[in-house]
Amino acid sequence: MKKNVLTGLRPTGNLHLGHYFGACQNYLKLQNEYNFFLEIADVQALTDNFNNPEKVRKNVYEITMDLLSIGLDPNKVDFFLQSQIPEIAELTVFYSNLVTVARLERNPTVKTEIAQKKDIFGNNGESITYGFLGYPVSQAADITALRGEVVPVGDDQLPLLEQCREIVRKFNSIYGEILKEPQQVLSETTRVKGLDGNDKMGKSLGNAIYLVDDEETITKKIMAAITDPNKIKKDDPANPHICMVYYYHKLVNKEHCENVCKECKEGNRGCVACKKELIKAMLDFLQPIKEKRKYYEEHIDEVKKILRDGTKNAKKEATDNMKNIKQKMMIDYDL
Ligand code: TRP
């Protein structure tokens, strides 16, 4: 029996290179080895977008098309919608007894996100909602409802996985061994820096390259990327290791990046030429993704069918699993 992989994405925007190298590249490998459930986490997206349901709904299709365009195979991966699996919501309620509020408040990922979302949660998190504070509980339900044992994620998700394992252990110790502790799988590149040199590429940071960006946008972004500030003239020797252009050469222009590094250090490479070369490499890298994406945009019914079929399979898995869980919890009434 193949183990289940479960991972999820919040449908709040398009995929960028941070997603791609930080997590999605791993999905491509794992889809060949496991039973892969890929959750479009629309309910989780609503925890900080509750007042903007249109945005979440639109991005369900956007992100599904992005994921298909990078080469995930709907014959191997069940794409499903969180909101259509009520078992996840049920399990969230059951698990909420097993977590203290103090523990949730200490979760580093939740803490960081609250600090980033002052506009909705207040300057000191004083307006934090019950739902947002509790989303790690609901994420534990996502994973365990689908019997996920392997969870490919970016490193920002590790505190959520740890919290999930704590819930699993607590559940098993009270109700009996039934849930499996999930293990994370990290990518080789766990985190992709932004164009501005920030440690993390992110939508809210405004420093991301999206898979759907067109040539003009990519050109503009790369031309504005941060390079070695000490390099003034075209043939000054420079330090590629503090240059974002070199950093992206390493990601999408692997074959030539040694040469880029050498020429830069020697002062044989001007920044403008170097950026132009990166733009070309980036467009080449994105080309097959864009072609696939175009296909799905023109066949949106196919995208819907993929979500429908995947959700049906996920529902089956969750229903079967929930029967056993409820038995353990002694709420399996036969009335
Ligand atoms: N919290 C994840 C993110 O923000 C998305 C997510 C939802 C997820 N459910 C999950 C990730 C289950 C892994 C497993 O990207």
Short mmCIF file of C-alpha atoms and ligand atoms in Angstrom, two decimals:
data_model
loop_
_atom_site.label_atom_id
_atom_site.label_comp_id
_atom_site.label_asym_id
_atom_site.label_seq_id
_atom_site.Cartn_x
_atom_site.Cartn_y
_atom_site.Cartn_z
CA MET A 1 0.00 0.00 0.00
CA LYS A 2 1.31 3.39 -1.01
CA LYS A 3 1.41 6.01 1.74
CA ASN A 4 -0.59 9.21 1.39
CA VAL A 5 1.01 12.55 0.69
CA LEU A 6 -1.03 15.55 1.74
CA THR A 7 -0.20 19.14 1.17
CA GLY A 8 -2.15 22.33 0.79
CA LEU A 9 -2.02 25.83 -0.60
CA ARG A 10 -4.10 28.86 0.26
CA PRO A 11 -5.83 30.18 -2.85
CA THR A 12 -4.99 33.84 -2.29
CA GLY A 13 -2.80 34.56 -5.32
CA ASN A 14 -0.78 33.05 -8.13
CA LEU A 15 2.26 30.86 -7.59
CA HIS A 16 5.66 32.55 -7.62
CA LEU A 17 9.21 31.23 -7.78
CA GLY A 18 9.27 30.98 -3.99
CA HIS A 19 6.46 28.43 -4.11
CA TYR A 20 7.98 26.69 -7.09
CA PHE A 21 11.47 26.11 -5.74
CA GLY A 22 10.49 26.08 -2.08
CA ALA A 23 7.83 23.40 -2.29
CA CYS A 24 6.23 22.63 -5.65
CA GLN A 25 9.30 21.11 -7.27
CA ASN A 26 9.11 18.42 -4.65
CA TYR A 27 5.50 17.64 -5.56
CA LEU A 28 6.65 16.66 -9.03
CA LYS A 29 8.85 13.92 -7.61
CA LEU A 30 6.42 12.76 -4.96
CA GLN A 31 3.49 12.37 -7.36
CA ASN A 32 5.26 9.33 -8.80
CA GLU A 33 5.84 7.62 -5.48
CA TYR A 34 2.77 8.20 -3.35
CA ASN A 35 -0.98 8.62 -3.25
CA PHE A 36 -0.99 12.37 -3.57
CA PHE A 37 -3.78 14.57 -2.21
CA LEU A 38 -3.33 18.25 -2.99
CA GLU A 39 -5.67 20.49 -1.06
CA ILE A 40 -6.76 23.89 -2.28
CA ALA A 41 -7.22 25.32 1.20
CA ASP A 42 -10.08 27.73 0.57
CA VAL A 43 -11.39 27.54 4.14
CA GLN A 44 -7.95 28.37 5.50
CA ALA A 45 -7.66 31.21 2.97
CA LEU A 46 -10.86 32.65 4.43
CA THR A 47 -9.29 32.87 7.91
CA ASP A 48 -7.55 36.07 6.87
CA ASN A 49 -9.74 36.89 3.86
CA PHE A 50 -13.17 36.34 5.42
CA ASN A 51 -14.28 39.71 4.10
CA ASN A 52 -13.13 38.98 0.57
CA PRO A 53 -14.73 35.73 -0.61
CA GLU A 54 -14.51 36.78 -4.29
CA LYS A 55 -10.73 36.82 -4.06
CA VAL A 56 -10.59 33.32 -2.61
CA ARG A 57 -13.03 31.92 -5.14
CA LYS A 58 -11.18 33.38 -8.11
CA ASN A 59 -7.86 32.10 -6.86
CA VAL A 60 -9.12 28.54 -6.45
CA TYR A 61 -9.05 28.28 -10.24
CA GLU A 62 -5.92 30.41 -10.64
CA ILE A 63 -3.84 28.27 -8.31
CA THR A 64 -5.19 25.01 -9.70
CA MET A 65 -4.16 26.10 -13.19
CA ASP A 66 -0.74 27.17 -11.91
CA LEU A 67 -0.23 23.78 -10.28
CA LEU A 68 -1.29 21.93 -13.40
CA SER A 69 0.96 24.10 -15.54
CA ILE A 70 4.12 23.13 -13.64
CA GLY A 71 3.51 19.52 -14.60
CA LEU A 72 1.46 17.97 -11.83
CA ASP A 73 -0.47 15.14 -13.38
CA PRO A 74 -4.18 14.95 -12.49
CA ASN A 75 -3.99 11.19 -13.05
CA LYS A 76 -1.53 10.95 -10.18
CA VAL A 77 -2.65 13.81 -7.95
CA ASP A 78 -6.09 14.33 -6.44
CA PHE A 79 -6.70 18.09 -6.42
CA PHE A 80 -9.43 18.79 -3.90
CA LEU A 81 -11.26 21.68 -2.31
CA GLN A 82 -11.09 21.92 1.46
CA SER A 83 -14.56 23.43 1.78
CA GLN A 84 -16.12 20.42 0.09
CA ILE A 85 -14.87 17.94 2.70
CA PRO A 86 -17.01 18.51 5.83
CA GLU A 87 -15.02 15.82 7.68
CA ILE A 88 -12.15 18.30 7.90
CA ALA A 89 -14.35 20.85 9.64
CA GLU A 90 -15.69 18.18 12.00
CA LEU A 91 -12.23 17.00 12.89
CA THR A 92 -11.15 20.58 13.54
CA VAL A 93 -13.82 20.82 16.23
CA PHE A 94 -12.72 17.55 17.84
CA TYR A 95 -9.05 18.56 17.84
CA SER A 96 -9.77 21.97 19.29
CA ASN A 97 -10.17 20.30 22.70
CA LEU A 98 -6.64 18.99 22.51
CA VAL A 99 -4.84 22.31 22.03
CA THR A 100 -4.38 25.16 24.47
CA VAL A 101 -4.82 28.76 23.42
CA ALA A 102 -1.39 29.52 24.90
CA ARG A 103 0.22 26.90 22.65
CA LEU A 104 -1.39 28.42 19.57
CA GLU A 105 -0.23 31.89 20.60
CA ARG A 106 3.33 30.57 20.81
CA ASN A 107 3.29 29.03 17.33
CA PRO A 108 6.07 30.92 15.48
CA THR A 109 4.35 30.82 12.08
CA VAL A 110 1.10 32.15 13.50
CA LYS A 111 3.01 34.84 15.43
CA THR A 112 4.83 36.02 12.30
CA GLU A 113 1.62 36.11 10.28
CA ILE A 114 -0.26 38.07 12.93
CA ALA A 115 2.57 40.63 12.96
CA GLN A 116 2.38 40.89 9.14
CA LYS A 117 -1.38 41.38 9.11
CA LYS A 118 -1.75 44.41 11.36
CA ASP A 119 -4.47 45.76 9.07
CA ILE A 120 -6.84 42.98 10.07
CA PHE A 121 -5.53 41.75 13.42
CA GLY A 122 -4.42 45.06 14.97
CA ASN A 123 -1.00 46.43 15.90
CA ASN A 124 -0.45 43.97 18.71
CA GLY A 125 -2.72 41.22 17.50
CA GLU A 126 -5.49 42.48 19.76
CA SER A 127 -8.10 41.84 17.05
CA ILE A 128 -6.99 38.30 16.32
CA THR A 129 -9.90 36.03 15.47
CA TYR A 130 -10.60 32.64 16.97
CA GLY A 131 -10.50 31.22 13.43
CA PHE A 132 -7.08 32.56 12.50
CA LEU A 133 -5.48 31.67 15.82
CA GLY A 134 -6.89 28.19 15.39
CA TYR A 135 -5.91 27.54 11.81
CA PRO A 136 -3.06 25.21 12.84
CA VAL A 137 -5.76 22.97 14.33
CA SER A 138 -7.66 22.99 11.08
CA GLN A 139 -4.43 22.28 9.20
CA ALA A 140 -3.85 19.25 11.45
CA ALA A 141 -7.34 18.15 10.44
CA ASP A 142 -6.49 18.62 6.74
CA ILE A 143 -3.51 16.34 7.06
CA THR A 144 -5.01 13.64 9.22
CA ALA A 145 -8.46 13.53 7.62
CA LEU A 146 -6.70 12.41 4.44
CA ARG A 147 -4.32 10.14 6.37
CA GLY A 148 -1.36 12.21 5.20
CA GLU A 149 1.91 10.71 6.36
CA VAL A 150 4.22 12.69 4.12
CA VAL A 151 3.82 16.46 3.87
CA PRO A 152 5.94 18.44 1.39
CA VAL A 153 6.16 22.05 2.57
CA GLY A 154 8.36 25.13 2.72
CA ASP A 155 10.27 25.63 5.95
CA ASP A 156 7.83 28.28 7.19
CA GLN A 157 5.35 25.43 7.72
CA LEU A 158 7.48 23.38 10.13
CA PRO A 159 5.92 24.80 13.32
CA LEU A 160 2.51 23.80 11.95
CA LEU A 161 3.68 20.27 11.32
CA GLU A 162 5.09 20.08 14.84
CA GLN A 163 1.78 21.25 16.23
CA CYS A 164 -0.03 18.64 14.12
CA ARG A 165 2.17 15.89 15.54
CA GLU A 166 1.41 17.07 19.08
CA ILE A 167 -2.30 16.85 18.37
CA VAL A 168 -1.89 13.39 16.88
CA ARG A 169 0.03 12.15 19.92
CA LYS A 170 -2.51 13.60 22.30
CA PHE A 171 -5.41 12.15 20.35
CA ASN A 172 -3.83 8.70 20.24
CA SER A 173 -2.98 8.73 23.94
CA ILE A 174 -6.57 9.52 24.89
CA TYR A 175 -8.70 7.73 22.32
CA GLY A 176 -6.36 4.96 21.15
CA GLU A 177 -3.71 4.63 18.46
CA ILE A 178 -5.32 5.48 15.16
CA LEU A 179 -3.72 8.60 13.73
CA LYS A 180 -0.30 8.57 12.07
CA GLU A 181 2.29 11.25 12.82
CA PRO A 182 3.04 13.09 9.58
CA GLN A 183 6.60 13.79 8.46
CA GLN A 184 7.66 16.82 6.46
CA VAL A 185 9.65 16.72 3.24
CA LEU A 186 11.62 19.87 2.55
CA SER A 187 12.96 20.95 -0.84
CA GLU A 188 16.65 21.38 -1.51
CA THR A 189 15.93 25.08 -1.79
CA THR A 190 13.81 25.66 1.27
CA ARG A 191 13.42 29.36 0.79
CA VAL A 192 13.78 31.66 -2.19
CA LYS A 193 14.96 35.22 -1.63
CA GLY A 194 13.04 38.14 -3.08
CA LEU A 195 14.22 40.43 -5.87
CA ASP A 196 15.00 43.01 -3.19
CA GLY A 197 17.32 40.65 -1.32
CA ASN A 198 14.75 39.98 1.40
CA ASP A 199 15.16 36.50 2.89
CA LYS A 200 11.75 35.49 1.69
CA MET A 201 9.88 35.94 -1.57
CA GLY A 202 6.30 36.82 -0.83
CA LYS A 203 3.24 38.39 -2.32
CA SER A 204 2.81 40.82 0.53
CA LEU A 205 6.50 41.78 0.29
CA GLY A 206 6.10 42.82 -3.36
CA ASN A 207 9.37 41.14 -4.33
CA ALA A 208 8.17 38.10 -6.23
CA ILE A 209 8.37 36.76 -9.77
CA TYR A 210 5.14 34.94 -10.65
CA LEU A 211 4.88 32.00 -12.99
CA VAL A 212 2.25 33.98 -14.91
CA ASP A 213 4.35 37.16 -15.24
CA ASP A 214 4.73 38.26 -18.86
CA GLU A 215 7.95 39.31 -20.58
CA GLU A 216 7.48 43.00 -19.87
CA THR A 217 6.85 42.45 -16.16
CA ILE A 218 9.79 40.10 -15.80
CA THR A 219 12.08 42.51 -17.63
CA LYS A 220 11.03 45.36 -15.38
CA LYS A 221 11.46 43.31 -12.22
CA ILE A 222 14.86 41.88 -13.10
CA MET A 223 16.22 45.21 -14.32
CA ALA A 224 15.37 46.59 -10.86
CA ALA A 225 16.89 43.69 -8.91
CA ILE A 226 19.50 44.39 -6.25
CA THR A 227 23.15 43.93 -7.27
CA ASP A 228 26.48 44.51 -5.46
CA PRO A 229 26.18 48.18 -4.38
CA ASN A 230 29.96 48.61 -4.56
CA LYS A 231 30.01 47.93 -8.27
CA ILE A 232 29.79 51.30 -9.98
CA LYS A 233 31.33 50.82 -13.41
CA LYS A 234 30.56 48.06 -15.86
CA ASP A 235 33.97 46.45 -15.50
CA ASP A 236 34.44 46.79 -11.75
CA PRO A 237 35.03 43.40 -10.17
CA ALA A 238 32.11 42.57 -7.86
CA ASN A 239 30.81 40.09 -5.34
CA PRO A 240 28.15 37.86 -6.95
CA HIS A 241 27.23 36.39 -3.58
CA ILE A 242 25.44 39.56 -2.53
CA CYS A 243 23.79 40.02 -5.94
CA MET A 244 20.19 38.93 -6.53
CA VAL A 245 20.81 38.59 -10.27
CA TYR A 246 23.47 35.95 -9.67
CA TYR A 247 21.18 34.34 -7.10
CA TYR A 248 18.48 33.80 -9.76
CA HIS A 249 21.05 32.70 -12.35
CA LYS A 250 21.75 29.85 -9.95
CA LEU A 251 18.08 28.87 -9.96
CA VAL A 252 17.11 29.15 -13.62
CA ASN A 253 20.45 29.28 -15.47
CA LYS A 254 22.31 26.49 -13.67
CA GLU A 255 24.40 25.53 -16.70
CA HIS A 256 26.00 28.94 -17.01
CA CYS A 257 26.04 30.19 -13.46
CA GLU A 258 29.64 29.18 -12.77
CA ASN A 259 30.70 31.35 -15.65
CA VAL A 260 28.48 34.20 -14.45
CA CYS A 261 30.15 34.02 -11.05
CA LYS A 262 33.66 33.95 -12.47
CA GLU A 263 33.16 36.82 -14.91
CA CYS A 264 31.48 38.93 -12.26
CA LYS A 265 34.37 38.46 -9.83
CA GLU A 266 36.90 39.26 -12.56
CA GLY A 267 35.13 42.41 -13.67
CA ASN A 268 34.33 40.92 -17.06
CA ARG A 269 30.57 41.17 -16.79
CA GLY A 270 28.46 44.30 -16.74
CA CYS A 271 25.26 44.25 -14.70
CA VAL A 272 23.02 45.23 -17.60
CA ALA A 273 24.27 42.40 -19.81
CA CYS A 274 24.06 40.04 -16.88
CA LYS A 275 20.44 41.04 -16.21
CA LYS A 276 19.54 40.63 -19.89
CA GLU A 277 20.98 37.14 -19.85
CA LEU A 278 18.94 36.34 -16.75
CA ILE A 279 15.74 37.68 -18.35
CA LYS A 280 16.26 35.36 -21.28
CA ALA A 281 16.98 32.37 -19.02
CA MET A 282 13.93 33.17 -16.89
CA LEU A 283 11.65 33.38 -19.94
CA ASP A 284 13.05 30.08 -21.25
CA PHE A 285 12.48 28.48 -17.89
CA LEU A 286 8.87 29.71 -17.75
CA GLN A 287 8.03 28.96 -21.39
CA PRO A 288 6.76 25.36 -21.01
CA ILE A 289 4.83 26.36 -17.88
CA LYS A 290 3.14 29.18 -19.73
CA GLU A 291 2.22 26.93 -22.62
CA LYS A 292 0.52 24.41 -20.35
CA ARG A 293 -1.19 27.22 -18.48
CA LYS A 294 -2.61 28.58 -21.73
CA TYR A 295 -4.08 25.17 -22.51
CA TYR A 296 -5.91 25.04 -19.19
CA GLU A 297 -7.12 28.62 -19.49
CA GLU A 298 -8.75 27.61 -22.75
CA HIS A 299 -10.17 24.41 -21.21
CA ILE A 300 -11.56 25.59 -17.91
CA ASP A 301 -14.14 22.78 -17.91
CA GLU A 302 -11.27 20.35 -17.73
CA VAL A 303 -9.91 22.20 -14.70
CA LYS A 304 -13.30 21.94 -13.02
CA LYS A 305 -13.50 18.24 -13.77
CA ILE A 306 -10.05 17.72 -12.26
CA LEU A 307 -11.23 19.44 -9.07
CA ARG A 308 -14.49 17.51 -9.08
CA ASP A 309 -12.84 14.10 -9.50
CA GLY A 310 -10.08 14.84 -7.00
CA THR A 311 -12.58 16.06 -4.43
CA LYS A 312 -14.63 12.90 -4.89
CA ASN A 313 -11.58 10.73 -4.16
CA ALA A 314 -10.59 12.84 -1.17
CA LYS A 315 -14.12 12.62 0.18
CA LYS A 316 -14.03 8.84 -0.02
CA GLU A 317 -10.77 8.68 1.89
CA ALA A 318 -11.98 11.11 4.56
CA THR A 319 -15.36 9.40 5.04
CA ASP A 320 -13.77 6.01 5.55
CA ASN A 321 -11.20 7.43 7.96
CA MET A 322 -13.78 9.41 9.96
CA LYS A 323 -15.82 6.30 10.66
CA ASN A 324 -12.88 4.81 12.56
CA ILE A 325 -12.02 8.08 14.29
CA LYS A 326 -15.58 8.51 15.57
CA GLN A 327 -15.59 4.95 16.81
CA LYS A 328 -12.48 5.65 18.87
CA MET A 329 -14.08 8.81 20.24
CA MET A 330 -17.25 6.88 21.10
CA ILE A 331 -19.45 9.14 19.02
CA ASP A 332 -20.36 6.50 16.46
CA TYR A 333 -24.03 6.24 17.45
CA ASP A 334 -26.25 3.79 15.70
CA LEU A 335 -29.57 5.52 16.32
N1 TRP B 1 -0.66 26.74 5.57
C1 TRP B 1 -0.26 26.40 4.24
C2 TRP B 1 0.28 27.67 3.57
O1 TRP B 1 0.00 28.75 4.00
C3 TRP B 1 -1.36 25.80 3.41
C4 TRP B 1 -1.91 24.50 3.92
C5 TRP B 1 -3.21 24.26 4.24
C6 TRP B 1 -1.20 23.28 4.13
N2 TRP B 1 -3.38 22.99 4.64
C7 TRP B 1 -2.18 22.35 4.60
C8 TRP B 1 0.12 22.88 3.99
C9 TRP B 1 -1.83 21.05 4.94
C10 TRP B 1 0.47 21.57 4.32
C11 TRP B 1 -0.51 20.66 4.80
O2 TRP B 1 0.97 27.55 2.58
#
